[in-house]
């Protein structure tokens, strides 16, 4: 009787397991079929949206507007597709690792809260850009008025030290405006060859007075000056400005004040003699509004990463010894897609 009871119970357990195994297999097959169909539809999305625009092009069409529209379609689809598939892969990853339901709900809530926080911060950042777009028109008009007024002064006044100081400060202000111009909501911009020499001149033009005032050495290697990439200048230049601006703050806390830029194994290295980034901070270093500076806003490194990622370039904080230009300092690495040395 005991044997019979054992056999019946064992058979029943196997029957239950087989039923659930069958259901799981059917569900996985359905999920697989669903995502195959989705991927086929998604692969056609760009064609469906972009081809009608190309079909409507005539000799009188605005080339800049067409290119801008194609860029918008690509960027929107790229973002939507990445979010869609990454979300599903994260769910699969959690299943594969065997996370229990309670933990899954906790993680989902944490991710929802984080997403909400990031959305609110992005709105703040967008508002900053919109505000600058509006104010910049007024600033430009005032800048032109000041320039006209200064130039209209007589030769005797122009020889006065006060006039020379005012003109110097005004020119510096104009340079700052040019640097901030990429924050504007601009349309399509053409890609050009950008050389390391060009970036070097831009850096020295922007930081030379401040570097001299703070006794900071900025060394840019000939190897870097040979670098050539194809991209939008207003996207690449602010990356270097943001990183070096951040570096100048930290080297100001050190006895040795050096910032170096070089190329190591096809990677651009921007290093400084400031303190190394704490291990606990590295993971959040490129997050929006995350900063270790008392007067910082946590936007510069975030914008640098976002600007670079648009063109599939990459940036990270160096941890490997072979990637470091300054061994006991802070080293940032940029991997430019399609970079050449000439």
Coordinates of C-alpha atoms in Angstrom, one line a residue:
X1 CA 0.0 0.0 0.0
X2 CA 2.8 2.4 0.9
X3 CA 4.5 1.6 -2.5
X4 CA 1.2 2.3 -4.3
X5 CA 0.8 5.6 -2.5
X6 CA 4.3 6.6 -3.3
X7 CA 3.9 5.8 -7.0
X8 CA 0.6 7.7 -7.3
X9 CA 2.0 10.8 -5.6
X10 CA 5.2 10.7 -7.7
X11 CA 3.2 10.3 -10.9
X12 CA 0.9 13.2 -9.8
X13 CA 3.8 15.5 -9.1
X14 CA 5.4 14.7 -12.4
X15 CA 2.0 15.4 -14.1
X16 CA 1.8 18.8 -12.5
X17 CA 5.4 19.6 -13.4
X18 CA 4.9 18.5 -17.0
X19 CA 1.8 20.6 -17.3
X20 CA 3.6 23.7 -16.1
X21 CA 6.6 22.9 -18.2
X22 CA 4.3 22.7 -21.3
X23 CA 2.7 26.0 -20.4
X24 CA 6.1 27.7 -19.9
X25 CA 7.3 26.3 -23.2
X26 CA 4.2 27.5 -25.0
X27 CA 4.5 30.9 -23.4
X28 CA 8.2 31.2 -24.3
X29 CA 7.3 30.2 -27.9
X30 CA 4.6 32.9 -28.0
X31 CA 6.9 35.5 -26.6
X32 CA 9.6 34.5 -29.1
X33 CA 7.1 34.7 -32.0
X34 CA 5.8 38.1 -30.8
X35 CA 9.3 39.7 -30.6
X36 CA 10.3 38.3 -34.0
X37 CA 7.2 40.0 -35.5
X38 CA 7.9 43.2 -33.6
X39 CA 11.5 43.2 -34.8
X40 CA 10.3 42.8 -38.4
X41 CA 7.9 45.7 -38.0
X42 CA 10.5 47.9 -36.3
X43 CA 13.1 47.3 -39.0
X44 CA 10.6 48.9 -41.5
X45 CA 9.8 51.9 -39.3
X46 CA 12.6 54.2 -40.6
X47 CA 11.7 53.4 -44.2
X48 CA 8.0 54.0 -43.6
X49 CA 8.7 57.4 -42.1
X50 CA 11.7 58.6 -44.1
X51 CA 10.9 57.4 -47.6
X52 CA 7.8 59.7 -48.0
X53 CA 10.1 62.6 -47.2
X54 CA 12.6 61.6 -49.8
X55 CA 9.9 61.1 -52.4
X56 CA 8.7 64.6 -51.9
X57 CA 12.1 66.2 -52.5
X58 CA 12.2 68.6 -55.5
X59 CA 14.9 71.0 -56.8
X60 CA 13.3 73.7 -54.7
X61 CA 13.3 71.7 -51.5
X62 CA 15.2 73.1 -48.5
X63 CA 18.1 70.7 -48.0
X64 CA 18.8 71.7 -44.4
X65 CA 15.1 71.1 -43.5
X66 CA 15.1 67.7 -45.1
X67 CA 18.3 66.6 -43.4
X68 CA 17.0 68.0 -40.1
X69 CA 13.7 66.0 -40.5
X70 CA 15.6 62.8 -41.2
X71 CA 17.8 63.3 -38.2
X72 CA 14.7 63.8 -36.0
X73 CA 13.1 60.6 -37.3
X74 CA 16.3 58.6 -36.7
X75 CA 16.9 60.0 -33.2
X76 CA 13.3 59.3 -32.1
X77 CA 13.3 55.8 -33.5
X78 CA 16.7 55.0 -32.1
X79 CA 15.6 56.1 -28.7
X80 CA 12.3 54.3 -28.8
X81 CA 13.7 51.1 -30.1
X82 CA 16.6 51.1 -27.5
X83 CA 14.2 51.7 -24.6
X84 CA 11.8 49.0 -25.8
X85 CA 14.3 46.2 -26.3
X86 CA 16.4 47.1 -23.3
X87 CA 13.4 47.0 -21.0
X88 CA 12.5 43.5 -22.2
X89 CA 16.1 42.3 -21.9
X90 CA 16.2 43.6 -18.3
X91 CA 13.0 41.6 -17.5
X92 CA 14.5 38.5 -19.0
X93 CA 17.7 39.1 -17.1
X94 CA 15.8 39.2 -13.8
X95 CA 14.0 36.0 -14.7
X96 CA 17.3 34.3 -15.6
X97 CA 18.8 35.3 -12.3
X98 CA 15.8 34.0 -10.4
X99 CA 14.8 37.2 -8.7
X100 CA 11.7 36.5 -6.5
X101 CA 8.5 38.4 -7.1
X102 CA 8.7 40.6 -4.0
X103 CA 12.3 41.6 -5.0
X104 CA 11.1 42.3 -8.5
X105 CA 8.4 44.7 -7.3
X106 CA 11.0 46.5 -5.1
X107 CA 13.4 46.8 -8.0
X108 CA 10.6 48.0 -10.3
X109 CA 9.6 50.7 -7.8
X110 CA 13.2 51.8 -7.4
X111 CA 13.6 52.1 -11.2
X112 CA 10.3 53.9 -11.5
X113 CA 11.4 56.4 -8.9
X114 CA 14.8 56.9 -10.5
X115 CA 13.2 57.4 -14.0
X116 CA 10.8 60.0 -12.4
X117 CA 13.8 61.8 -10.9
X118 CA 15.7 61.7 -14.2
X119 CA 12.6 63.0 -16.1
X120 CA 12.2 65.9 -13.7
X121 CA 15.9 66.8 -14.1
X122 CA 15.7 66.6 -17.9
X123 CA 12.8 69.0 -17.8
X124 CA 14.9 71.4 -15.7
X125 CA 17.7 71.0 -18.2
X126 CA 15.3 71.6 -21.2
X127 CA 14.0 74.7 -19.5
X128 CA 17.6 75.9 -19.1
X129 CA 18.1 75.5 -22.8
X130 CA 14.8 77.2 -23.7
X131 CA 15.6 80.1 -21.4
X132 CA 19.0 80.6 -22.9
X133 CA 17.4 80.4 -26.4
X134 CA 15.1 83.3 -25.5
X135 CA 17.7 85.4 -23.5
X136 CA 20.4 84.9 -26.2
X137 CA 18.5 87.1 -28.7
X138 CA 18.5 90.0 -26.3
X139 CA 22.1 89.4 -25.2
X140 CA 23.2 89.4 -28.9
X141 CA 21.4 92.7 -29.5
X142 CA 23.0 94.3 -26.4
X143 CA 26.4 92.9 -27.4
X144 CA 26.2 94.6 -30.8
X145 CA 25.1 97.8 -29.3
X146 CA 28.1 97.8 -26.8
X147 CA 30.5 97.0 -29.7
X148 CA 29.1 99.8 -31.8
X149 CA 29.3 102.3 -28.8
X150 CA 32.9 101.3 -28.0
X151 CA 34.0 101.6 -31.6
X152 CA 32.4 105.0 -31.9
X153 CA 34.6 106.6 -29.3
X154 CA 37.4 109.0 -30.3
X155 CA 41.0 108.0 -30.6
X156 CA 42.0 109.8 -27.3
X157 CA 39.4 107.7 -25.4
X158 CA 40.6 104.5 -27.1
X159 CA 44.1 105.1 -25.8
X160 CA 42.9 105.3 -22.2
X161 CA 43.6 102.2 -20.0
X162 CA 40.0 102.1 -18.9
X163 CA 38.8 101.7 -22.6
X164 CA 41.4 99.0 -23.3
X165 CA 40.3 97.0 -20.2
X166 CA 36.6 97.4 -21.2
X167 CA 37.3 96.2 -24.7
X168 CA 39.3 93.2 -23.5
X169 CA 36.5 92.2 -21.1
X170 CA 33.9 92.7 -23.8
X171 CA 35.9 90.4 -26.2
X172 CA 36.2 87.8 -23.5
X173 CA 32.4 88.0 -23.0
X174 CA 31.8 87.5 -26.7
X175 CA 33.9 84.3 -26.6
X176 CA 31.9 83.0 -23.7
X177 CA 28.7 83.6 -25.7
X178 CA 30.2 81.6 -28.6
X179 CA 31.0 78.8 -26.3
X180 CA 27.4 78.7 -24.9
X181 CA 25.8 78.8 -28.4
X182 CA 25.5 75.0 -28.7
X183 CA 23.0 75.1 -25.9
X184 CA 20.6 76.8 -28.3
X185 CA 17.9 74.7 -29.9
X186 CA 19.6 74.7 -33.3
X187 CA 18.6 72.8 -36.5
X188 CA 20.7 70.5 -38.6
X189 CA 24.4 71.3 -38.6
X190 CA 26.9 70.0 -41.2
X191 CA 29.7 67.6 -40.3
X192 CA 33.2 68.8 -40.9
X193 CA 36.8 67.6 -40.3
X194 CA 37.8 68.5 -36.8
X195 CA 41.5 68.3 -36.1
X196 CA 43.3 68.1 -32.8
X197 CA 45.1 71.3 -33.7
X198 CA 41.8 73.1 -34.1
X199 CA 40.6 71.8 -30.7
X200 CA 43.9 72.8 -29.1
X201 CA 43.6 76.4 -30.4
X202 CA 40.0 76.5 -29.1
X203 CA 41.1 75.3 -25.7
X204 CA 44.0 77.8 -25.4
X205 CA 41.8 80.7 -26.6
X206 CA 39.1 79.9 -24.0
X207 CA 41.4 79.0 -21.0
X208 CA 44.7 80.8 -21.5
X209 CA 44.0 83.8 -19.2
X210 CA 42.5 81.7 -16.5
X211 CA 45.3 79.1 -16.7
X212 CA 47.9 81.8 -16.3
X213 CA 46.0 83.4 -13.5
X214 CA 45.8 80.1 -11.6
X215 CA 49.3 78.9 -12.5
X216 CA 48.0 75.9 -14.4
X217 CA 49.9 74.2 -17.2
X218 CA 47.9 72.9 -20.1
X219 CA 50.0 70.5 -22.2
X220 CA 48.6 69.2 -25.5
X221 CA 50.8 66.6 -27.3
X222 CA 51.6 66.8 -31.0
X223 CA 50.1 63.3 -31.3
X224 CA 46.7 64.7 -30.3
X225 CA 47.1 67.6 -32.7
X226 CA 47.4 65.1 -35.5
X227 CA 44.0 63.6 -34.6
X228 CA 41.2 64.0 -37.1
X229 CA 37.5 63.2 -36.7
X230 CA 34.4 64.0 -38.7
X231 CA 31.6 65.6 -36.7
X232 CA 29.8 68.8 -35.6
X233 CA 32.2 71.3 -34.1
X234 CA 29.6 72.6 -31.7
X235 CA 29.1 69.1 -30.4
X236 CA 32.8 68.2 -29.9
X237 CA 34.3 71.5 -28.6
X238 CA 32.0 71.8 -25.6
X239 CA 33.1 68.3 -24.5
X240 CA 36.7 69.4 -24.1
X241 CA 35.6 72.7 -22.5
X242 CA 33.4 71.0 -20.0
X243 CA 36.1 68.4 -19.0
X244 CA 38.9 70.9 -18.8
X245 CA 36.8 73.4 -16.9
X246 CA 36.1 70.7 -14.4
X247 CA 39.8 69.7 -14.3
X248 CA 40.9 73.3 -13.6
X249 CA 38.8 73.4 -10.4
X250 CA 40.3 70.2 -9.1
X251 CA 44.0 70.9 -10.0
X252 CA 43.5 74.2 -8.1
X253 CA 43.4 72.1 -5.0
X254 CA 46.8 70.5 -5.8
X255 CA 50.4 71.7 -5.4
X256 CA 51.2 70.4 -8.9
X257 CA 48.8 72.0 -11.4
X258 CA 48.9 70.2 -14.8
X259 CA 46.3 69.2 -17.4
X260 CA 47.5 67.0 -20.2
X261 CA 45.9 65.8 -23.4
X262 CA 47.4 63.0 -25.5
X263 CA 46.4 59.9 -27.6
X264 CA 47.2 56.5 -26.2
X265 CA 46.3 53.4 -28.4
X266 CA 43.7 55.4 -30.4
X267 CA 42.1 56.7 -27.3
X268 CA 42.1 60.4 -26.4
X269 CA 43.2 60.9 -22.8
X270 CA 42.4 64.1 -20.8
X271 CA 44.3 63.9 -17.5
X272 CA 44.9 66.3 -14.6
X273 CA 46.9 66.2 -11.4
X274 CA 43.9 66.8 -9.2
X275 CA 42.7 64.1 -6.8
X276 CA 41.5 60.7 -8.2
X277 CA 37.8 60.2 -8.3
X278 CA 36.5 58.1 -5.3
X279 CA 35.6 54.6 -6.1
X280 CA 32.1 55.1 -4.9
X281 CA 31.6 58.1 -7.2
X282 CA 32.8 56.6 -10.4
X283 CA 29.5 54.8 -11.3
X284 CA 27.5 58.1 -11.0
X285 CA 30.2 60.4 -12.4
X286 CA 28.2 61.0 -15.7
X287 CA 24.8 61.2 -14.1
X288 CA 22.8 64.4 -14.5
X289 CA 23.1 66.9 -11.6
X290 CA 25.6 64.6 -9.7
X291 CA 28.6 66.5 -8.5
X292 CA 31.2 66.4 -5.8
X293 CA 31.9 70.2 -6.1
X294 CA 30.4 72.5 -3.5
X295 CA 29.7 75.0 -6.3
X296 CA 29.0 72.5 -9.1
X297 CA 25.8 71.8 -10.9
X298 CA 26.5 68.3 -12.2
X299 CA 25.7 69.1 -15.8
X300 CA 29.1 69.3 -17.6
X301 CA 30.1 65.6 -17.6
X302 CA 26.5 64.5 -18.3
X303 CA 26.3 66.8 -21.4
X304 CA 29.7 65.6 -22.6
X305 CA 28.6 62.0 -22.5
X306 CA 25.3 62.7 -24.2
X307 CA 26.9 64.9 -26.9
X308 CA 29.4 62.1 -27.7
X309 CA 26.9 59.3 -27.6
X310 CA 24.8 61.0 -30.3
X311 CA 27.6 60.2 -32.8
X312 CA 28.4 56.9 -31.1
X313 CA 31.6 58.2 -29.5
X314 CA 32.3 57.0 -25.9
X315 CA 33.7 58.5 -22.7
X316 CA 34.7 56.9 -19.4
X317 CA 36.8 57.4 -16.4
X318 CA 40.1 55.5 -16.6
X319 CA 40.7 52.7 -14.1
X320 CA 43.3 50.7 -16.0
X321 CA 46.9 51.8 -15.5
X322 CA 47.7 51.5 -19.2
X323 CA 45.0 54.1 -20.1
X324 CA 46.3 56.7 -17.7
X325 CA 48.4 59.7 -18.7
X326 CA 48.9 60.8 -15.1
X327 CA 49.1 57.8 -12.8
X328 CA 48.0 59.5 -9.6
X329 CA 45.5 61.9 -11.1
X330 CA 42.1 61.9 -12.7
X331 CA 42.1 60.6 -16.3
X332 CA 39.1 60.7 -18.7
X333 CA 39.1 58.6 -21.9
X334 CA 37.3 59.4 -25.1
X335 CA 37.0 56.9 -27.9
X336 CA 36.1 58.7 -31.1
X337 CA 34.5 56.6 -33.8
X338 CA 36.4 56.9 -37.0
X339 CA 39.3 58.8 -35.5
X340 CA 42.5 59.0 -37.6
X341 CA 46.0 60.4 -37.0
X342 CA 47.5 62.4 -39.9

